[in-house]
Amino acid sequence: MSDKKHKTLCAYVEEELQVKDAKSFISLIQPATHFCEGCGRSVAKPEDVCKPKKLK
Ligand SMILES: [Zn+2]
């Protein structure tokens, strides 16, 4: 556990944020501008995923 400064959506999903706090989860993914090439999740901010790739 070395990097605690920024958590990615990928990590949040592993902790089931989408179940525990759907509202916060939705604020991370809307409006989606990028997606994660590593796990296929879409996000509003590229820094919130492990392998950001622009939509379109
Ligand atoms: Zn990812």
PDB file of N, CA, C and O and ligand atoms in Angstrom:
ATOM      1  N   MET A   1       0.837  -1.206   0.000  1.00  0.00           N
ATOM      2  CA  MET A   1       0.000   0.000   0.000  1.00  0.00           C
ATOM      3  C   MET A   1       0.867   1.249   0.000  1.00  0.00           C
ATOM      4  O   MET A   1       1.235   1.763   1.052  1.00  0.00           O
ATOM      5  N   SER A   2       1.261   1.721  -1.150  1.00  0.00           N
ATOM      6  CA  SER A   2       2.119   2.902  -1.210  1.00  0.00           C
ATOM      7  C   SER A   2       1.372   4.135  -1.712  1.00  0.00           C
ATOM      8  O   SER A   2       1.522   5.224  -1.196  1.00  0.00           O
ATOM      9  N   ASP A   3       0.529   3.940  -2.727  1.00  0.00           N
ATOM     10  CA  ASP A   3      -0.145   5.088  -3.336  1.00  0.00           C
ATOM     11  C   ASP A   3      -1.543   5.302  -2.769  1.00  0.00           C
ATOM     12  O   ASP A   3      -2.488   4.626  -3.132  1.00  0.00           O
ATOM     13  N   LYS A   4      -1.652   6.263  -1.874  1.00  0.00           N
ATOM     14  CA  LYS A   4      -2.957   6.523  -1.253  1.00  0.00           C
ATOM     15  C   LYS A   4      -3.533   7.858  -1.679  1.00  0.00           C
ATOM     16  O   LYS A   4      -4.633   8.207  -1.293  1.00  0.00           O
ATOM     17  N   LYS A   5      -2.796   8.627  -2.481  1.00  0.00           N
ATOM     18  CA  LYS A   5      -3.260   9.982  -2.798  1.00  0.00           C
ATOM     19  C   LYS A   5      -4.432  10.050  -3.766  1.00  0.00           C
ATOM     20  O   LYS A   5      -5.298  10.866  -3.613  1.00  0.00           O
ATOM     21  N   HIS A   6      -4.460   9.153  -4.741  1.00  0.00           N
ATOM     22  CA  HIS A   6      -5.602   9.190  -5.649  1.00  0.00           C
ATOM     23  C   HIS A   6      -6.113   7.808  -5.970  1.00  0.00           C
ATOM     24  O   HIS A   6      -5.390   6.953  -6.449  1.00  0.00           O
ATOM     25  N   LYS A   7      -7.362   7.612  -5.702  1.00  0.00           N
ATOM     26  CA  LYS A   7      -7.974   6.322  -5.933  1.00  0.00           C
ATOM     27  C   LYS A   7      -8.712   6.340  -7.266  1.00  0.00           C
ATOM     28  O   LYS A   7      -9.440   7.283  -7.556  1.00  0.00           O
ATOM     29  N   THR A   8      -8.543   5.316  -8.041  1.00  0.00           N
ATOM     30  CA  THR A   8      -9.236   5.259  -9.320  1.00  0.00           C
ATOM     31  C   THR A   8     -10.606   4.613  -9.176  1.00  0.00           C
ATOM     32  O   THR A   8     -10.873   3.891  -8.222  1.00  0.00           O
ATOM     33  N   LEU A   9     -11.426   4.865 -10.164  1.00  0.00           N
ATOM     34  CA  LEU A   9     -12.746   4.254 -10.202  1.00  0.00           C
ATOM     35  C   LEU A   9     -12.607   2.736 -10.198  1.00  0.00           C
ATOM     36  O   LEU A   9     -13.409   2.025  -9.596  1.00  0.00           O
ATOM     37  N   CYS A  10     -11.573   2.276 -10.862  1.00  0.00           N
ATOM     38  CA  CYS A  10     -11.310   0.837 -10.925  1.00  0.00           C
ATOM     39  C   CYS A  10     -11.191   0.259  -9.523  1.00  0.00           C
ATOM     40  O   CYS A  10     -11.716  -0.811  -9.231  1.00  0.00           O
ATOM     41  N   ALA A  11     -10.518   0.989  -8.632  1.00  0.00           N
ATOM     42  CA  ALA A  11     -10.354   0.542  -7.252  1.00  0.00           C
ATOM     43  C   ALA A  11     -11.670   0.677  -6.480  1.00  0.00           C
ATOM     44  O   ALA A  11     -12.015  -0.185  -5.671  1.00  0.00           O
ATOM     45  N   TYR A  12     -12.402   1.746  -6.753  1.00  0.00           N
ATOM     46  CA  TYR A  12     -13.687   1.937  -6.069  1.00  0.00           C
ATOM     47  C   TYR A  12     -14.667   0.824  -6.393  1.00  0.00           C
ATOM     48  O   TYR A  12     -15.423   0.371  -5.532  1.00  0.00           O
ATOM     49  N   VAL A  13     -14.669   0.409  -7.637  1.00  0.00           N
ATOM     50  CA  VAL A  13     -15.600  -0.640  -8.049  1.00  0.00           C
ATOM     51  C   VAL A  13     -15.277  -1.953  -7.333  1.00  0.00           C
ATOM     52  O   VAL A  13     -16.181  -2.698  -6.957  1.00  0.00           O
ATOM     53  N   GLU A  14     -13.991  -2.186  -7.103  1.00  0.00           N
ATOM     54  CA  GLU A  14     -13.609  -3.384  -6.364  1.00  0.00           C
ATOM     55  C   GLU A  14     -14.153  -3.359  -4.938  1.00  0.00           C
ATOM     56  O   GLU A  14     -14.420  -4.384  -4.345  1.00  0.00           O
ATOM     57  N   GLU A  15     -14.303  -2.148  -4.422  1.00  0.00           N
ATOM     58  CA  GLU A  15     -14.879  -1.998  -3.078  1.00  0.00           C
ATOM     59  C   GLU A  15     -16.393  -1.852  -3.115  1.00  0.00           C
ATOM     60  O   GLU A  15     -17.027  -1.556  -2.117  1.00  0.00           O
ATOM     61  N   GLU A  16     -16.955  -1.986  -4.301  1.00  0.00           N
ATOM     62  CA  GLU A  16     -18.401  -1.888  -4.524  1.00  0.00           C
ATOM     63  C   GLU A  16     -18.996  -0.539  -4.149  1.00  0.00           C
ATOM     64  O   GLU A  16     -20.080  -0.462  -3.568  1.00  0.00           O
ATOM     65  N   LEU A  17     -18.288   0.533  -4.544  1.00  0.00           N
ATOM     66  CA  LEU A  17     -18.832   1.870  -4.314  1.00  0.00           C
ATOM     67  C   LEU A  17     -20.169   2.046  -5.035  1.00  0.00           C
ATOM     68  O   LEU A  17     -21.071   2.711  -4.529  1.00  0.00           O
ATOM     69  N   GLN A  18     -20.293   1.409  -6.192  1.00  0.00           N
ATOM     70  CA  GLN A  18     -21.549   1.511  -6.960  1.00  0.00           C
ATOM     71  C   GLN A  18     -22.750   0.960  -6.202  1.00  0.00           C
ATOM     72  O   GLN A  18     -23.887   1.330  -6.479  1.00  0.00           O
ATOM     73  N   VAL A  19     -22.480   0.086  -5.230  1.00  0.00           N
ATOM     74  CA  VAL A  19     -23.547  -0.483  -4.413  1.00  0.00           C
ATOM     75  C   VAL A  19     -23.709   0.337  -3.128  1.00  0.00           C
ATOM     76  O   VAL A  19     -24.812   0.719  -2.745  1.00  0.00           O
ATOM     77  N   LYS A  20     -22.566   0.657  -2.485  1.00  0.00           N
ATOM     78  CA  LYS A  20     -22.585   1.352  -1.199  1.00  0.00           C
ATOM     79  C   LYS A  20     -22.960   2.815  -1.305  1.00  0.00           C
ATOM     80  O   LYS A  20     -23.582   3.381  -0.421  1.00  0.00           O
ATOM     81  N   ASP A  21     -22.503   3.472  -2.379  1.00  0.00           N
ATOM     82  CA  ASP A  21     -22.736   4.902  -2.538  1.00  0.00           C
ATOM     83  C   ASP A  21     -22.915   5.239  -4.014  1.00  0.00           C
ATOM     84  O   ASP A  21     -22.049   5.807  -4.656  1.00  0.00           O
ATOM     85  N   ALA A  22     -24.079   4.843  -4.536  1.00  0.00           N
ATOM     86  CA  ALA A  22     -24.367   5.001  -5.956  1.00  0.00           C
ATOM     87  C   ALA A  22     -24.255   6.460  -6.406  1.00  0.00           C
ATOM     88  O   ALA A  22     -23.787   6.743  -7.511  1.00  0.00           O
ATOM     89  N   LYS A  23     -24.627   7.387  -5.529  1.00  0.00           N
ATOM     90  CA  LYS A  23     -24.595   8.800  -5.867  1.00  0.00           C
ATOM     91  C   LYS A  23     -23.173   9.280  -6.165  1.00  0.00           C
ATOM     92  O   LYS A  23     -22.926   9.965  -7.158  1.00  0.00           O
ATOM     93  N   SER A  24     -22.240   8.920  -5.298  1.00  0.00           N
ATOM     94  CA  SER A  24     -20.845   9.284  -5.516  1.00  0.00           C
ATOM     95  C   SER A  24     -20.291   8.596  -6.752  1.00  0.00           C
ATOM     96  O   SER A  24     -19.517   9.175  -7.517  1.00  0.00           O
ATOM     97  N   PHE A  25     -20.711   7.357  -6.927  1.00  0.00           N
ATOM     98  CA  PHE A  25     -20.261   6.594  -8.077  1.00  0.00           C
ATOM     99  C   PHE A  25     -20.699   7.271  -9.378  1.00  0.00           C
ATOM    100  O   PHE A  25     -19.910   7.466 -10.298  1.00  0.00           O
ATOM    101  N   ILE A  26     -21.962   7.669  -9.429  1.00  0.00           N
ATOM    102  CA  ILE A  26     -22.504   8.316 -10.621  1.00  0.00           C
ATOM    103  C   ILE A  26     -21.777   9.630 -10.911  1.00  0.00           C
ATOM    104  O   ILE A  26     -21.487   9.946 -12.060  1.00  0.00           O
ATOM    105  N   SER A  27     -21.411  10.360  -9.850  1.00  0.00           N
ATOM    106  CA  SER A  27     -20.706  11.624 -10.071  1.00  0.00           C
ATOM    107  C   SER A  27     -19.318  11.402 -10.667  1.00  0.00           C
ATOM    108  O   SER A  27     -18.756  12.296 -11.290  1.00  0.00           O
ATOM    109  N   LEU A  28     -18.779  10.219 -10.480  1.00  0.00           N
ATOM    110  CA  LEU A  28     -17.479   9.896 -11.072  1.00  0.00           C
ATOM    111  C   LEU A  28     -17.590   9.522 -12.544  1.00  0.00           C
ATOM    112  O   LEU A  28     -16.669   9.728 -13.326  1.00  0.00           O
ATOM    113  N   ILE A  29     -18.726   8.972 -12.922  1.00  0.00           N
ATOM    114  CA  ILE A  29     -18.862   8.476 -14.291  1.00  0.00           C
ATOM    115  C   ILE A  29     -19.639   9.381 -15.232  1.00  0.00           C
ATOM    116  O   ILE A  29     -19.646   9.155 -16.433  1.00  0.00           O
ATOM    117  N   GLN A  30     -20.292  10.405 -14.699  1.00  0.00           N
ATOM    118  CA  GLN A  30     -21.073  11.292 -15.562  1.00  0.00           C
ATOM    119  C   GLN A  30     -20.577  12.719 -15.533  1.00  0.00           C
ATOM    120  O   GLN A  30     -20.324  13.244 -14.450  1.00  0.00           O
ATOM    121  N   PRO A  31     -20.484  13.426 -16.674  1.00  0.00           N
ATOM    122  CA  PRO A  31     -20.664  12.886 -18.022  1.00  0.00           C
ATOM    123  C   PRO A  31     -19.384  12.197 -18.486  1.00  0.00           C
ATOM    124  O   PRO A  31     -18.307  12.771 -18.359  1.00  0.00           O
ATOM    125  N   ALA A  32     -19.499  10.999 -18.959  1.00  0.00           N
ATOM    126  CA  ALA A  32     -18.324  10.222 -19.339  1.00  0.00           C
ATOM    127  C   ALA A  32     -17.616  10.815 -20.559  1.00  0.00           C
ATOM    128  O   ALA A  32     -18.235  11.111 -21.574  1.00  0.00           O
ATOM    129  N   THR A  33     -16.320  11.018 -20.418  1.00  0.00           N
ATOM    130  CA  THR A  33     -15.518  11.539 -21.526  1.00  0.00           C
ATOM    131  C   THR A  33     -14.406  10.562 -21.876  1.00  0.00           C
ATOM    132  O   THR A  33     -13.825  10.638 -22.951  1.00  0.00           O
ATOM    133  N   HIS A  34     -14.113   9.671 -20.956  1.00  0.00           N
ATOM    134  CA  HIS A  34     -13.036   8.715 -21.149  1.00  0.00           C
ATOM    135  C   HIS A  34     -13.497   7.331 -20.680  1.00  0.00           C
ATOM    136  O   HIS A  34     -14.481   7.223 -19.956  1.00  0.00           O
ATOM    137  N   PHE A  35     -12.747   6.337 -21.073  1.00  0.00           N
ATOM    138  CA  PHE A  35     -12.998   5.001 -20.532  1.00  0.00           C
ATOM    139  C   PHE A  35     -11.669   4.357 -20.196  1.00  0.00           C
ATOM    140  O   PHE A  35     -10.612   4.837 -20.615  1.00  0.00           O
ATOM    141  N   CYS A  36     -11.742   3.299 -19.426  1.00  0.00           N
ATOM    142  CA  CYS A  36     -10.525   2.615 -19.020  1.00  0.00           C
ATOM    143  C   CYS A  36     -10.229   1.469 -19.973  1.00  0.00           C
ATOM    144  O   CYS A  36     -11.054   0.574 -20.147  1.00  0.00           O
ATOM    145  N   GLU A  37      -9.067   1.547 -20.573  1.00  0.00           N
ATOM    146  CA  GLU A  37      -8.671   0.492 -21.503  1.00  0.00           C
ATOM    147  C   GLU A  37      -8.385  -0.813 -20.761  1.00  0.00           C
ATOM    148  O   GLU A  37      -8.415  -1.879 -21.332  1.00  0.00           O
ATOM    149  N   GLY A  38      -8.084  -0.668 -19.487  1.00  0.00           N
ATOM    150  CA  GLY A  38      -7.775  -1.844 -18.687  1.00  0.00           C
ATOM    151  C   GLY A  38      -9.009  -2.623 -18.269  1.00  0.00           C
ATOM    152  O   GLY A  38      -9.045  -3.833 -18.348  1.00  0.00           O
ATOM    153  N   CYS A  39     -10.059  -1.905 -17.821  1.00  0.00           N
ATOM    154  CA  CYS A  39     -11.228  -2.623 -17.340  1.00  0.00           C
ATOM    155  C   CYS A  39     -12.540  -2.211 -17.998  1.00  0.00           C
ATOM    156  O   CYS A  39     -13.585  -2.714 -17.605  1.00  0.00           O
ATOM    157  N   GLY A  40     -12.492  -1.310 -18.964  1.00  0.00           N
ATOM    158  CA  GLY A  40     -13.690  -0.989 -19.736  1.00  0.00           C
ATOM    159  C   GLY A  40     -14.693  -0.073 -19.075  1.00  0.00           C
ATOM    160  O   GLY A  40     -15.792   0.101 -19.575  1.00  0.00           O
ATOM    161  N   ARG A  41     -14.321   0.549 -17.945  1.00  0.00           N
ATOM    162  CA  ARG A  41     -15.262   1.443 -17.272  1.00  0.00           C
ATOM    163  C   ARG A  41     -15.178   2.842 -17.867  1.00  0.00           C
ATOM    164  O   ARG A  41     -14.112   3.264 -18.275  1.00  0.00           O
ATOM    165  N   SER A  42     -16.320   3.544 -17.853  1.00  0.00           N
ATOM    166  CA  SER A  42     -16.292   4.904 -18.363  1.00  0.00           C
ATOM    167  C   SER A  42     -16.290   5.889 -17.207  1.00  0.00           C
ATOM    168  O   SER A  42     -16.840   5.630 -16.144  1.00  0.00           O
ATOM    169  N   VAL A  43     -15.637   7.034 -17.434  1.00  0.00           N
ATOM    170  CA  VAL A  43     -15.480   8.035 -16.384  1.00  0.00           C
ATOM    171  C   VAL A  43     -15.569   9.460 -16.919  1.00  0.00           C
ATOM    172  O   VAL A  43     -15.378   9.712 -18.104  1.00  0.00           O
ATOM    173  N   ALA A  44     -15.817  10.398 -15.990  1.00  0.00           N
ATOM    174  CA  ALA A  44     -15.870  11.808 -16.346  1.00  0.00           C
ATOM    175  C   ALA A  44     -14.469  12.396 -16.412  1.00  0.00           C
ATOM    176  O   ALA A  44     -14.195  13.291 -17.211  1.00  0.00           O
ATOM    177  N   LYS A  45     -13.565  11.904 -15.582  1.00  0.00           N
ATOM    178  CA  LYS A  45     -12.204  12.443 -15.547  1.00  0.00           C
ATOM    179  C   LYS A  45     -11.185  11.334 -15.804  1.00  0.00           C
ATOM    180  O   LYS A  45     -11.207  10.317 -15.116  1.00  0.00           O
ATOM    181  N   PRO A  46     -10.304  11.571 -16.782  1.00  0.00           N
ATOM    182  CA  PRO A  46      -9.335  10.534 -17.150  1.00  0.00           C
ATOM    183  C   PRO A  46      -8.453  10.066 -16.003  1.00  0.00           C
ATOM    184  O   PRO A  46      -8.033   8.906 -15.978  1.00  0.00           O
ATOM    185  N   GLU A  47      -8.195  10.951 -15.036  1.00  0.00           N
ATOM    186  CA  GLU A  47      -7.322  10.548 -13.918  1.00  0.00           C
ATOM    187  C   GLU A  47      -8.003   9.562 -12.967  1.00  0.00           C
ATOM    188  O   GLU A  47      -7.370   9.037 -12.076  1.00  0.00           O
ATOM    189  N   ASP A  48      -9.280   9.328 -13.183  1.00  0.00           N
ATOM    190  CA  ASP A  48     -10.000   8.416 -12.309  1.00  0.00           C
ATOM    191  C   ASP A  48      -9.988   6.947 -12.746  1.00  0.00           C
ATOM    192  O   ASP A  48     -10.640   6.112 -12.114  1.00  0.00           O
ATOM    193  N   VAL A  49      -9.289   6.647 -13.824  1.00  0.00           N
ATOM    194  CA  VAL A  49      -9.152   5.232 -14.207  1.00  0.00           C
ATOM    195  C   VAL A  49      -7.681   4.872 -14.371  1.00  0.00           C
ATOM    196  O   VAL A  49      -6.822   5.744 -14.502  1.00  0.00           O
ATOM    197  N   CYS A  50      -7.397   3.571 -14.399  1.00  0.00           N
ATOM    198  CA  CYS A  50      -5.996   3.151 -14.465  1.00  0.00           C
ATOM    199  C   CYS A  50      -5.388   3.307 -15.855  1.00  0.00           C
ATOM    200  O   CYS A  50      -4.215   3.610 -15.992  1.00  0.00           O
ATOM    201  N   LYS A  51      -6.194   3.100 -16.917  1.00  0.00           N
ATOM    202  CA  LYS A  51      -5.672   3.257 -18.274  1.00  0.00           C
ATOM    203  C   LYS A  51      -6.638   4.084 -19.120  1.00  0.00           C
ATOM    204  O   LYS A  51      -7.414   3.548 -19.910  1.00  0.00           O
ATOM    205  N   PRO A  52      -6.638   5.425 -18.921  1.00  0.00           N
ATOM    206  CA  PRO A  52      -7.596   6.278 -19.608  1.00  0.00           C
ATOM    207  C   PRO A  52      -7.441   6.324 -21.127  1.00  0.00           C
ATOM    208  O   PRO A  52      -6.321   6.354 -21.640  1.00  0.00           O
ATOM    209  N   LYS A  53      -8.565   6.317 -21.793  1.00  0.00           N
ATOM    210  CA  LYS A  53      -8.597   6.448 -23.246  1.00  0.00           C
ATOM    211  C   LYS A  53      -9.807   7.313 -23.561  1.00  0.00           C
ATOM    212  O   LYS A  53     -10.866   7.125 -22.999  1.00  0.00           O
ATOM    213  N   LYS A  54      -9.610   8.301 -24.468  1.00  0.00           N
ATOM    214  CA  LYS A  54     -10.685   9.220 -24.776  1.00  0.00           C
ATOM    215  C   LYS A  54     -11.815   8.555 -25.560  1.00  0.00           C
ATOM    216  O   LYS A  54     -11.564   7.753 -26.451  1.00  0.00           O
ATOM    217  N   LEU A  55     -13.055   8.916 -25.205  1.00  0.00           N
ATOM    218  CA  LEU A  55     -14.199   8.425 -25.967  1.00  0.00           C
ATOM    219  C   LEU A  55     -14.246   9.219 -27.269  1.00  0.00           C
ATOM    220  O   LEU A  55     -14.040  10.423 -27.246  1.00  0.00           O
ATOM    221  N   LYS A  56     -14.512   8.589 -28.356  1.00  0.00           N
ATOM    222  CA  LYS A  56     -14.552   9.196 -29.700  1.00  0.00           C
ATOM    223  C   LYS A  56     -13.168   9.480 -30.262  1.00  0.00           C
ATOM    224  O   LYS A  56     -12.363  10.073 -29.554  1.00  0.00           O
TER     225      LYS A  56
HETATM  226 ZN    ZN B   1      -9.188   0.492 -14.934  1.00  0.00          ZN
END
